PDB file of C-alpha atoms and ligand atoms in Angstrom:
ATOM      1  CA  MET A  20      -0.947 -12.815 -18.912  1.00 96.00           C
ATOM      2  CA  THR A  21      -1.495  -9.679 -16.830  1.00 98.00           C
ATOM      3  CA  GLY A  22       0.668  -9.237 -13.726  1.00 98.00           C
ATOM      4  CA  ILE A  23      -1.132  -7.431 -10.909  1.00 99.00           C
ATOM      5  CA  LEU A  24       1.641  -6.408  -8.529  1.00 98.00           C
ATOM      6  CA  TYR A  25       0.318  -5.040  -5.249  1.00 99.00           C
ATOM      7  CA  PHE A  26       1.359  -3.858  -1.861  1.00 99.00           C
ATOM      8  CA  SER A  27      -1.180  -3.734   0.959  1.00 98.00           C
ATOM      9  CA  SER A  28      -1.142  -3.789   4.721  1.00 98.00           C
ATOM     10  CA  THR A  29      -4.858  -3.498   5.495  1.00 98.00           C
ATOM     11  CA  GLY A  30      -6.490  -4.836   2.343  1.00 98.00           C
ATOM     12  CA  ASN A  31      -7.588  -1.753   0.374  1.00 98.00           C
ATOM     13  CA  SER A  32      -5.065  -2.353  -2.390  1.00 99.00           C
ATOM     14  CA  LEU A  33      -5.880  -6.060  -2.374  1.00 99.00           C
ATOM     15  CA  GLN A  34      -9.569  -5.250  -2.944  1.00 98.00           C
ATOM     16  CA  ILE A  35      -8.568  -3.188  -5.970  1.00 99.00           C
ATOM     17  CA  ALA A  36      -6.134  -5.869  -7.219  1.00 99.00           C
ATOM     18  CA  GLN A  37      -8.887  -8.492  -7.015  1.00 98.00           C
ATOM     19  CA  ARG A  38     -11.240  -6.215  -8.952  1.00 98.00           C
ATOM     20  CA  VAL A  39      -8.548  -5.808 -11.636  1.00 98.00           C
ATOM     21  CA  LYS A  40      -8.209  -9.581 -11.826  1.00 98.00           C
ATOM     22  CA  ASP A  41     -12.013 -10.030 -12.081  1.00 98.00           C
ATOM     23  CA  ARG A  42     -11.986  -7.688 -15.067  1.00 98.00           C
ATOM     24  CA  PHE A  43      -8.773  -8.521 -16.907  1.00 98.00           C
ATOM     25  CA  GLY A  44      -7.637 -11.869 -15.487  1.00 98.00           C
ATOM     26  CA  GLY A  45      -4.016 -12.399 -14.516  1.00 98.00           C
ATOM     27  CA  ASN A  46      -1.884 -13.158 -11.491  1.00 98.00           C
ATOM     28  CA  ILE A  47      -2.019 -11.187  -8.265  1.00 98.00           C
ATOM     29  CA  ILE A  48       1.506 -10.880  -6.859  1.00 98.00           C
ATOM     30  CA  TYR A  49       2.508  -9.443  -3.475  1.00 98.00           C
ATOM     31  CA  ILE A  50       5.417  -7.077  -4.149  1.00 98.00           C
ATOM     32  CA  PRO A  51       7.502  -7.738  -0.994  1.00 98.00           C
ATOM     33  CA  LYS A  52       7.740 -11.429  -1.970  1.00 97.00           C
ATOM     34  CA  TYR A  53       8.463 -10.752  -5.641  1.00 98.00           C
ATOM     35  CA  ASP A  54      12.006 -10.415  -6.931  1.00 97.00           C
ATOM     36  CA  GLY A  55      11.205 -10.559 -10.656  1.00 98.00           C
ATOM     37  CA  ASP A  56      11.259  -7.750 -13.205  1.00 98.00           C
ATOM     38  CA  GLY A  57       7.796  -8.283 -14.676  1.00 98.00           C
ATOM     39  CA  SER A  58       9.159  -9.649 -17.964  1.00 98.00           C
ATOM     40  CA  GLU A  59       6.988 -12.785 -17.646  1.00 98.00           C
ATOM     41  CA  PHE A  60       3.836 -10.665 -18.019  1.00 98.00           C
ATOM     42  CA  GLN A  61       2.248  -9.129 -21.101  1.00 98.00           C
ATOM     43  CA  ARG A  62       1.301  -6.043 -19.140  1.00 98.00           C
ATOM     44  CA  ILE A  63       1.582  -4.950 -15.555  1.00 98.00           C
ATOM     45  CA  PHE A  64      -0.716  -3.305 -13.040  1.00 98.00           C
ATOM     46  CA  ILE A  65       0.818  -1.788  -9.924  1.00 99.00           C
ATOM     47  CA  VAL A  66      -1.720  -1.342  -7.135  1.00 99.00           C
ATOM     48  CA  THR A  67      -0.374   0.559  -4.170  1.00 99.00           C
ATOM     49  CA  PRO A  68      -1.339   2.755  -1.249  1.00 98.00           C
ATOM     50  CA  ILE A  69       0.020   6.283  -1.040  1.00 98.00           C
ATOM     51  CA  TYR A  70       2.453   6.844   1.848  1.00 98.00           C
ATOM     52  CA  SER A  71       3.529  10.379   2.794  1.00 97.00           C
ATOM     53  CA  TYR A  72       2.353  11.679  -0.599  1.00 98.00           C
ATOM     54  CA  GLY A  73       4.598   9.074  -2.156  1.00 98.00           C
ATOM     55  CA  LEU A  74       5.245   5.343  -2.452  1.00 98.00           C
ATOM     56  CA  PRO A  75       5.629   2.596   0.158  1.00 98.00           C
ATOM     57  CA  THR A  76       9.216   1.317   0.324  1.00 98.00           C
ATOM     58  CA  PRO A  77       8.575  -2.063  -1.404  1.00 98.00           C
ATOM     59  CA  VAL A  78       7.019  -0.248  -4.393  1.00 98.00           C
ATOM     60  CA  PHE A  79       9.809   2.346  -4.452  1.00 98.00           C
ATOM     61  CA  ASP A  80      12.340  -0.514  -4.529  1.00 98.00           C
ATOM     62  CA  LEU A  81      10.485  -2.377  -7.297  1.00 98.00           C
ATOM     63  CA  LEU A  82      10.472   0.399  -9.912  1.00 98.00           C
ATOM     64  CA  PRO A  83      14.170   0.467 -10.926  1.00 98.00           C
ATOM     65  CA  ARG A  84      14.189  -3.213 -11.860  1.00 98.00           C
ATOM     66  CA  LEU A  85      10.947  -3.382 -13.866  1.00 98.00           C
ATOM     67  CA  ASP A  86      11.104  -4.392 -17.530  1.00 98.00           C
ATOM     68  CA  LYS A  87      11.067  -1.159 -19.541  1.00 98.00           C
ATOM     69  CA  SER A  88       9.250  -2.705 -22.488  1.00 98.00           C
ATOM     70  CA  LYS A  89       6.068  -3.655 -20.600  1.00 98.00           C
ATOM     71  CA  GLU A  90       2.952  -1.486 -20.509  1.00 98.00           C
ATOM     72  CA  ILE A  91       2.308  -0.451 -16.933  1.00 98.00           C
ATOM     73  CA  PHE A  92      -0.913   0.827 -15.341  1.00 98.00           C
ATOM     74  CA  VAL A  93      -0.768   2.257 -11.844  1.00 98.00           C
ATOM     75  CA  ILE A  94      -3.636   2.507  -9.351  1.00 98.00           C
ATOM     76  CA  GLN A  95      -2.717   4.448  -6.232  1.00 98.00           C
ATOM     77  CA  ASN A  96      -5.136   4.544  -3.320  1.00 98.00           C
ATOM     78  CA  TYR A  97      -5.185   6.944  -0.427  1.00 98.00           C
ATOM     79  CA  GLY A  98      -7.048   7.785   2.754  1.00 98.00           C
ATOM     80  CA  GLY A  99      -7.144  11.557   2.675  1.00 96.00           C
ATOM     81  CA  MET A 100      -5.008  13.411   0.147  1.00 97.00           C
ATOM     82  CA  VAL A 101      -3.035  12.430  -2.942  1.00 98.00           C
ATOM     83  CA  GLY A 102      -0.678  15.379  -2.369  1.00 96.00           C
ATOM     84  CA  GLY A 103       1.066  14.944  -5.711  1.00 97.00           C
ATOM     85  CA  ALA A 104       1.875  11.250  -5.187  1.00 98.00           C
ATOM     86  CA  ASP A 105       0.731  10.547  -8.755  1.00 98.00           C
ATOM     87  CA  ALA A 106       3.143  13.130 -10.181  1.00 98.00           C
ATOM     88  CA  LEU A 107       5.888  11.731  -7.967  1.00 98.00           C
ATOM     89  CA  PHE A 108       5.216   8.198  -9.218  1.00 98.00           C
ATOM     90  CA  TYR A 109       5.328   9.414 -12.809  1.00 98.00           C
ATOM     91  CA  ASP A 110       8.565  11.252 -12.127  1.00 98.00           C
ATOM     92  CA  TYR A 111      10.202   8.033 -10.898  1.00 98.00           C
ATOM     93  CA  ALA A 112       8.693   6.091 -13.804  1.00 98.00           C
ATOM     94  CA  LYS A 113      10.296   8.517 -16.251  1.00 97.00           C
ATOM     95  CA  GLN A 114      13.605   8.365 -14.377  1.00 98.00           C
ATOM     96  CA  TYR A 115      13.628   4.567 -14.831  1.00 98.00           C
ATOM     97  CA  GLU A 116      12.298   4.847 -18.426  1.00 98.00           C
ATOM     98  CA  LEU A 117       9.260   2.729 -17.620  1.00 98.00           C
ATOM     99  CA  ASN A 118       6.474   2.406 -20.161  1.00 98.00           C
ATOM    100  CA  VAL A 119       3.742   3.771 -17.874  1.00 98.00           C
ATOM    101  CA  LYS A 120       0.502   4.226 -19.815  1.00 98.00           C
ATOM    102  CA  GLY A 121      -1.841   5.395 -17.070  1.00 98.00           C
ATOM    103  CA  ILE A 122      -1.812   6.494 -13.441  1.00 98.00           C
ATOM    104  CA  TYR A 123      -5.094   6.651 -11.513  1.00 98.00           C
ATOM    105  CA  THR A 124      -5.869   7.537  -7.907  1.00 98.00           C
ATOM    106  CA  ILE A 125      -8.767   6.365  -5.781  1.00 98.00           C
ATOM    107  CA  LYS A 126      -9.893   7.168  -2.265  1.00 98.00           C
ATOM    108  CA  MET A 127     -10.167   4.246   0.130  1.00 98.00           C
ATOM    109  CA  PRO A 128     -10.477   4.128   3.937  1.00 98.00           C
ATOM    110  CA  GLU A 129      -7.653   5.743   5.904  1.00 97.00           C
ATOM    111  CA  ASN A 130      -5.308   3.356   7.692  1.00 97.00           C
ATOM    112  CA  TYR A 131      -2.857   5.902   9.067  1.00 95.00           C
ATOM    113  CA  THR A 132      -4.862   6.074  12.265  1.00 92.00           C
ATOM    114  CA  LEU A 133      -2.204   6.301  14.965  1.00 89.00           C
ATOM    115  CA  PHE A 134      -3.280   9.843  15.781  1.00 87.00           C
ATOM    116  CA  ILE A 135      -6.584  10.602  14.065  1.00 86.00           C
ATOM    117  CA  VAL A 136      -9.457   8.171  13.670  1.00 88.00           C
ATOM    118  CA  PRO A 137     -11.916   8.869  10.850  1.00 90.00           C
ATOM    119  CA  PRO A 138     -15.627   8.731  11.765  1.00 92.00           C
ATOM    120  CA  LYS A 139     -17.184   5.270  11.234  1.00 93.00           C
ATOM    121  CA  PHE A 140     -19.883   6.536   8.885  1.00 95.00           C
ATOM    122  CA  TYR A 141     -17.197   8.076   6.669  1.00 95.00           C
ATOM    123  CA  THR A 142     -15.199   4.838   6.362  1.00 96.00           C
ATOM    124  CA  LYS A 143     -18.455   2.984   5.655  1.00 97.00           C
ATOM    125  CA  SER A 144     -19.500   5.344   2.891  1.00 97.00           C
ATOM    126  CA  VAL A 145     -16.042   5.284   1.249  1.00 98.00           C
ATOM    127  CA  LEU A 146     -16.185   1.476   1.242  1.00 98.00           C
ATOM    128  CA  LYS A 147     -19.745   1.391  -0.044  1.00 98.00           C
ATOM    129  CA  SER A 148     -18.904   3.305  -3.209  1.00 98.00           C
ATOM    130  CA  SER A 149     -15.442   1.769  -3.647  1.00 98.00           C
ATOM    131  CA  ASN A 150     -16.195  -0.945  -6.225  1.00 98.00           C
ATOM    132  CA  LYS A 151     -18.133   1.521  -8.380  1.00 98.00           C
ATOM    133  CA  ARG A 152     -15.211   3.939  -8.299  1.00 98.00           C
ATOM    134  CA  ILE A 153     -12.668   1.175  -9.020  1.00 98.00           C
ATOM    135  CA  ASP A 154     -14.812   0.077 -11.963  1.00 98.00           C
ATOM    136  CA  LYS A 155     -14.778   3.613 -13.394  1.00 98.00           C
ATOM    137  CA  ILE A 156     -10.979   3.463 -13.516  1.00 98.00           C
ATOM    138  CA  LEU A 157     -11.031  -0.014 -15.070  1.00 98.00           C
ATOM    139  CA  ASP A 158     -13.569   1.179 -17.684  1.00 98.00           C
ATOM    140  CA  LYS A 159     -11.166   3.958 -18.647  1.00 98.00           C
ATOM    141  CA  ILE A 160      -8.280   1.504 -19.007  1.00 98.00           C
ATOM    142  CA  GLU A 161     -10.412  -0.939 -20.974  1.00 98.00           C
ATOM    143  CA  ASN A 162     -11.529   1.848 -23.322  1.00 98.00           C
ATOM    144  CA  LYS A 163      -7.967   3.169 -23.650  1.00 97.00           C
ATOM    145  CA  GLY A 164      -8.834   6.379 -21.799  1.00 94.00           C
ATOM    146  CA  TYR A 165      -5.315   6.524 -20.461  1.00 96.00           C
ATOM    147  CA  GLU A 166      -4.578   9.275 -17.957  1.00 97.00           C
ATOM    148  CA  LEU A 167      -1.234  10.569 -16.748  1.00 98.00           C
ATOM    149  CA  PRO A 168      -0.601  13.355 -14.221  1.00 97.00           C
ATOM    150  CA  LYS A 169      -0.356  16.744 -15.869  1.00 94.00           C
ATOM    151  CA  ALA A 170       1.339  18.498 -12.969  1.00 92.00           C
ATOM    152  CA  LYS A 171       5.117  18.313 -12.654  1.00 92.00           C
ATOM    153  CA  VAL A 172       6.542  16.801  -9.529  1.00 95.00           C
ATOM    154  CA  ASN A 173       6.935  19.301  -6.708  1.00 95.00           C
ATOM    155  CA  ILE A 174      10.613  19.149  -5.713  1.00 96.00           C
ATOM    156  CA  ALA A 175      10.000  20.292  -2.123  1.00 96.00           C
ATOM    157  CA  LYS A 176       7.346  17.583  -1.684  1.00 96.00           C
ATOM    158  CA  LYS A 177       9.677  15.002  -3.185  1.00 97.00           C
ATOM    159  CA  GLN A 178      12.361  15.950  -0.662  1.00 98.00           C
ATOM    160  CA  THR A 179       9.871  15.775   2.207  1.00 98.00           C
ATOM    161  CA  TYR A 180       8.718  12.366   1.007  1.00 98.00           C
ATOM    162  CA  LEU A 181      12.288  11.059   0.870  1.00 98.00           C
ATOM    163  CA  LYS A 182      12.985  12.475   4.330  1.00 98.00           C
ATOM    164  CA  ASN A 183       9.854  10.812   5.756  1.00 97.00           C
ATOM    165  CA  LYS A 184      10.693   7.546   4.017  1.00 98.00           C
ATOM    166  CA  GLY A 185      14.137   7.705   5.615  1.00 97.00           C
ATOM    167  CA  ASN A 186      12.522   8.097   9.034  1.00 97.00           C
ATOM    168  CA  TRP A 187       9.889   5.359   8.822  1.00 97.00           C
ATOM    169  CA  HIS A 188      12.171   2.868  10.547  1.00 96.00           C
ATOM    170  CA  ILE A 189      11.829   4.945  13.723  1.00 94.00           C
ATOM    171  CA  ILE A 190       8.131   4.053  13.928  1.00 91.00           C
ATOM    172  CA  GLY A 191       9.130   0.446  14.650  1.00 90.00           C
ATOM    173  CA  ASP A 192      10.990   1.566  17.757  1.00 89.00           C
ATOM    174  CA  ARG A 193       7.791   3.160  19.028  1.00 94.00           C
ATOM    175  CA  PHE A 194       5.726  -0.006  18.920  1.00 95.00           C
ATOM    176  CA  SER A 195       5.503  -2.473  21.765  1.00 94.00           C
ATOM    177  CA  VAL A 196       3.144  -5.229  22.847  1.00 95.00           C
ATOM    178  CA  ASN A 197       0.948  -5.010  25.911  1.00 93.00           C
ATOM    179  CA  ASP A 198      -0.269  -7.786  28.235  1.00 93.00           C
ATOM    180  CA  ASN A 199      -2.919  -8.875  25.718  1.00 94.00           C
ATOM    181  CA  CYS A 200      -0.176 -10.435  23.560  1.00 96.00           C
ATOM    182  CA  VAL A 201      -0.529 -14.233  23.354  1.00 98.00           C
ATOM    183  CA  LYS A 202       2.755 -14.585  21.414  1.00 97.00           C
ATOM    184  CA  CYS A 203       0.984 -16.016  18.356  1.00 98.00           C
ATOM    185  CA  GLN A 204       3.692 -14.290  16.253  1.00 98.00           C
ATOM    186  CA  LYS A 205       1.270 -13.335  13.513  1.00 98.00           C
ATOM    187  CA  CYS A 206       2.882  -9.881  13.524  1.00 98.00           C
ATOM    188  CA  ALA A 207       6.282 -11.426  12.765  1.00 98.00           C
ATOM    189  CA  SER A 208       4.881 -13.566   9.967  1.00 98.00           C
ATOM    190  CA  ILE A 209       3.035 -10.739   8.185  1.00 98.00           C
ATOM    191  CA  CYS A 210       5.668  -8.004   8.560  1.00 98.00           C
ATOM    192  CA  PRO A 211       6.834  -7.166   5.000  1.00 98.00           C
ATOM    193  CA  SER A 212      10.258  -5.956   6.171  1.00 97.00           C
ATOM    194  CA  LYS A 213      10.951  -8.754   8.664  1.00 97.00           C
ATOM    195  CA  ASN A 214      11.134  -6.104  11.346  1.00 97.00           C
ATOM    196  CA  ILE A 215       9.418  -8.177  14.015  1.00 98.00           C
ATOM    197  CA  VAL A 216      11.109 -11.210  15.510  1.00 97.00           C
ATOM    198  CA  PHE A 217      10.455 -13.581  18.387  1.00 96.00           C
ATOM    199  CA  GLU A 218      13.530 -13.570  20.606  1.00 96.00           C
ATOM    200  CA  ASP A 219      13.935 -15.069  24.087  1.00 95.00           C
ATOM    201  CA  GLY A 220      10.179 -15.557  24.342  1.00 95.00           C
ATOM    202  CA  LYS A 221       9.455 -11.920  23.451  1.00 96.00           C
ATOM    203  CA  ILE A 222       8.155  -9.965  20.471  1.00 97.00           C
ATOM    204  CA  VAL A 223      10.962  -7.620  19.435  1.00 96.00           C
ATOM    205  CA  PHE A 224      10.689  -4.711  16.984  1.00 97.00           C
ATOM    206  CA  LYS A 225      13.907  -4.123  15.050  1.00 96.00           C
ATOM    207  CA  ASP A 226      15.056  -1.072  13.116  1.00 95.00           C
ATOM    208  CA  ASN A 227      13.802  -1.627   9.580  1.00 95.00           C
ATOM    209  CA  CYS A 228      10.111  -0.825   9.934  1.00 98.00           C
ATOM    210  CA  ILE A 229       8.529   0.534   6.740  1.00 98.00           C
ATOM    211  CA  ALA A 230       5.588   2.052   8.637  1.00 97.00           C
ATOM    212  CA  CYS A 231       2.877   0.024   6.917  1.00 98.00           C
ATOM    213  CA  LEU A 232       1.084  -0.508  10.253  1.00 97.00           C
ATOM    214  CA  GLY A 233       0.014  -4.016   9.192  1.00 98.00           C
ATOM    215  CA  CYS A 234       1.063  -5.478  12.554  1.00 98.00           C
ATOM    216  CA  TYR A 235      -0.825  -2.794  14.455  1.00 97.00           C
ATOM    217  CA  HIS A 236      -4.071  -3.189  12.531  1.00 97.00           C
ATOM    218  CA  ARG A 237      -4.045  -6.950  12.143  1.00 98.00           C
ATOM    219  CA  CYS A 238      -2.931  -8.192  15.563  1.00 97.00           C
ATOM    220  CA  PRO A 239      -5.790 -10.511  16.634  1.00 97.00           C
ATOM    221  CA  GLN A 240      -5.462  -9.302  20.255  1.00 95.00           C
ATOM    222  CA  LYS A 241      -4.987  -5.585  19.455  1.00 94.00           C
ATOM    223  CA  ALA A 242      -1.900  -6.042  21.597  1.00 95.00           C
ATOM    224  CA  ILE A 243       0.464  -3.912  19.522  1.00 95.00           C
ATOM    225  CA  VAL A 244       0.442  -0.388  20.844  1.00 94.00           C
ATOM    226  CA  TYR A 245       2.095   2.827  19.758  1.00 93.00           C
ATOM    227  CA  LEU A 246       3.956   5.365  21.914  1.00 88.00           C
ATOM    228  CA  ASP A 247       1.068   6.280  24.209  1.00 74.00           C
ATOM    229  CA  LYS A 248       0.355   2.555  24.794  1.00 72.00           C
ATOM    230  CA  LYS A 249      -3.368   3.042  24.306  1.00 72.00           C
ATOM    231  CA  SER A 250      -5.234   0.441  22.305  1.00 63.00           C
ATOM    232  CA  LYS A 251      -7.064   2.338  19.613  1.00 75.00           C
ATOM    233  CA  TYR A 252      -9.124   1.886  16.488  1.00 89.00           C
ATOM    234  CA  ARG A 253      -7.912  -0.820  14.091  1.00 95.00           C
ATOM    235  CA  TYR A 254      -8.901  -1.194  10.466  1.00 97.00           C
ATOM    236  CA  VAL A 255      -8.932  -4.119   8.040  1.00 98.00           C
ATOM    237  CA  ASN A 256     -10.813  -3.876   4.754  1.00 98.00           C
ATOM    238  CA  PRO A 257     -13.978  -5.963   5.207  1.00 98.00           C
ATOM    239  CA  ASN A 258     -14.312  -6.645   1.462  1.00 98.00           C
ATOM    240  CA  VAL A 259     -11.302  -8.978   1.415  1.00 98.00           C
ATOM    241  CA  ASN A 260     -10.362 -12.111   3.284  1.00 98.00           C
ATOM    242  CA  GLU A 261      -7.724 -10.865   5.706  1.00 98.00           C
ATOM    243  CA  ASP A 262      -5.673 -14.060   5.308  1.00 98.00           C
ATOM    244  CA  GLU A 263      -5.208 -13.183   1.631  1.00 98.00           C
ATOM    245  CA  ILE A 264      -3.370  -9.925   2.369  1.00 98.00           C
ATOM    246  CA  GLY A 265       0.270 -10.561   1.494  1.00 98.00           C
ATOM    247  CA  LYS A 266      -0.467 -13.621  -0.637  1.00 98.00           C
ATOM    248  CA  ASN A 267      -0.392 -14.290  -4.369  1.00 98.00           C
ATOM    249  CA  SER A 268      -3.502 -15.549  -6.135  1.00 98.00           C
TER     250      SER A 268
HETATM  251  C1  FMN B  16       2.794   5.337   6.592  1.00 66.76           C
HETATM  252  C2  FMN B  16       1.515   5.734   5.909  1.00 66.76           C
HETATM  253  C3  FMN B  16       1.465   6.922   5.231  1.00 66.76           C
HETATM  254  C4  FMN B  16       0.280   7.313   4.585  1.00 66.76           C
HETATM  255  N1  FMN B  16       0.275   8.470   3.871  1.00 66.76           N
HETATM  256  C5  FMN B  16      -0.845   8.870   3.248  1.00 66.76           C
HETATM  257  C6  FMN B  16      -0.845  10.070   2.485  1.00 66.76           C
HETATM  258  O1  FMN B  16       0.161  10.745   2.282  1.00 66.76           O
HETATM  259  N2  FMN B  16      -2.035  10.479   1.930  1.00 66.76           N
HETATM  260  C7  FMN B  16      -3.183   9.759   2.109  1.00 66.76           C
HETATM  261  O2  FMN B  16      -4.215  10.201   1.634  1.00 66.76           O
HETATM  262  N3  FMN B  16      -3.197   8.566   2.768  1.00 66.76           N
HETATM  263  C8  FMN B  16      -2.052   8.101   3.347  1.00 66.76           C
HETATM  264  N4  FMN B  16      -2.042   6.910   4.016  1.00 66.76           N
HETATM  265  C9  FMN B  16      -3.268   6.066   4.016  1.00 66.76           C
HETATM  266  C10 FMN B  16      -3.239   4.939   2.979  1.00 66.76           C
HETATM  267  O3  FMN B  16      -2.706   5.385   1.749  1.00 66.76           O
HETATM  268  C11 FMN B  16      -4.635   4.370   2.690  1.00 66.76           C
HETATM  269  O4  FMN B  16      -5.382   4.133   3.827  1.00 66.76           O
HETATM  270  C12 FMN B  16      -4.551   3.125   1.802  1.00 66.76           C
HETATM  271  O5  FMN B  16      -5.811   2.894   1.235  1.00 66.76           O
HETATM  272  C13 FMN B  16      -4.110   1.879   2.565  1.00 66.76           C
HETATM  273  O6  FMN B  16      -4.015   0.798   1.662  1.00 66.76           O
HETATM  274  P1  FMN B  16      -3.847  -0.736   2.100  1.00 66.76           P
HETATM  275  O7  FMN B  16      -5.103  -1.096   2.925  1.00 66.76           O
HETATM  276  O8  FMN B  16      -3.807  -1.499   0.832  1.00 66.76           O
HETATM  277  O9  FMN B  16      -2.610  -0.860   2.893  1.00 66.76           O
HETATM  278  C14 FMN B  16      -0.889   6.488   4.655  1.00 66.76           C
HETATM  279  C15 FMN B  16      -0.814   5.273   5.345  1.00 66.76           C
HETATM  280  C16 FMN B  16       0.367   4.901   5.985  1.00 66.76           C
HETATM  281  C17 FMN B  16       0.414   3.573   6.714  1.00 66.76           C
END
């Protein structure tokens, strides 16, 4: 059985994970709810967004405990620039002696949209070609055209990534809810780091945000606002059922 371990806040990685399952079968597993080591699977796919030219915290935390004997294929997706995130992933994989066979990157719509919003036509065209581009990667894996990053990890970039990762929790302090909030608590239930709680009748953001922006994008009322309190563009991948983000299947 293939294990398709994924992290996703707005559905891009889930779209890819589902495409992997359509091709190779297996179980789709949401990483933040998974405490295993992958030993129950014959081979493992890790499908993850790129964060700050690196890895989201739940994926970073998964790597050290993964079974070293299993073949691992990694599909990283990004909104604008890989920035060496593939080399960084490979560097960590080697550090933990993981049996990584291939690392592939694919462009998907940008979800880091707190400051810059990509033009609609651009997001549409990236989505339109996405399945074709995912399939190209899966063809390579199926035909054993395994690819690994040739470039060595850039130490300065690695340090910047680790610094950013260490600061992500601050983003949580900058979120608040506006008057549109109906206290449905969906944000609290989908938060992968349990950073949002309902206390004394209020939505409260704690200090362990991992900056995934899932709450911001997926609030049904667009009531979660960032520093400037303006309600802006929200994105959820239209090729997946939003309720499936964060679930196993
Ligand atoms: C905190 C954060 C950091 C990000 N950093 C990068 C980055 O360094 N390079 C990039 O191209 N995209 C970056 N992105 C965009 C995501 O990688 C991209 O939109 C991805 O497809 C989202 O996947 P998901 O829908 O499965 O969550 C970032 C997104 C977030 C939330």
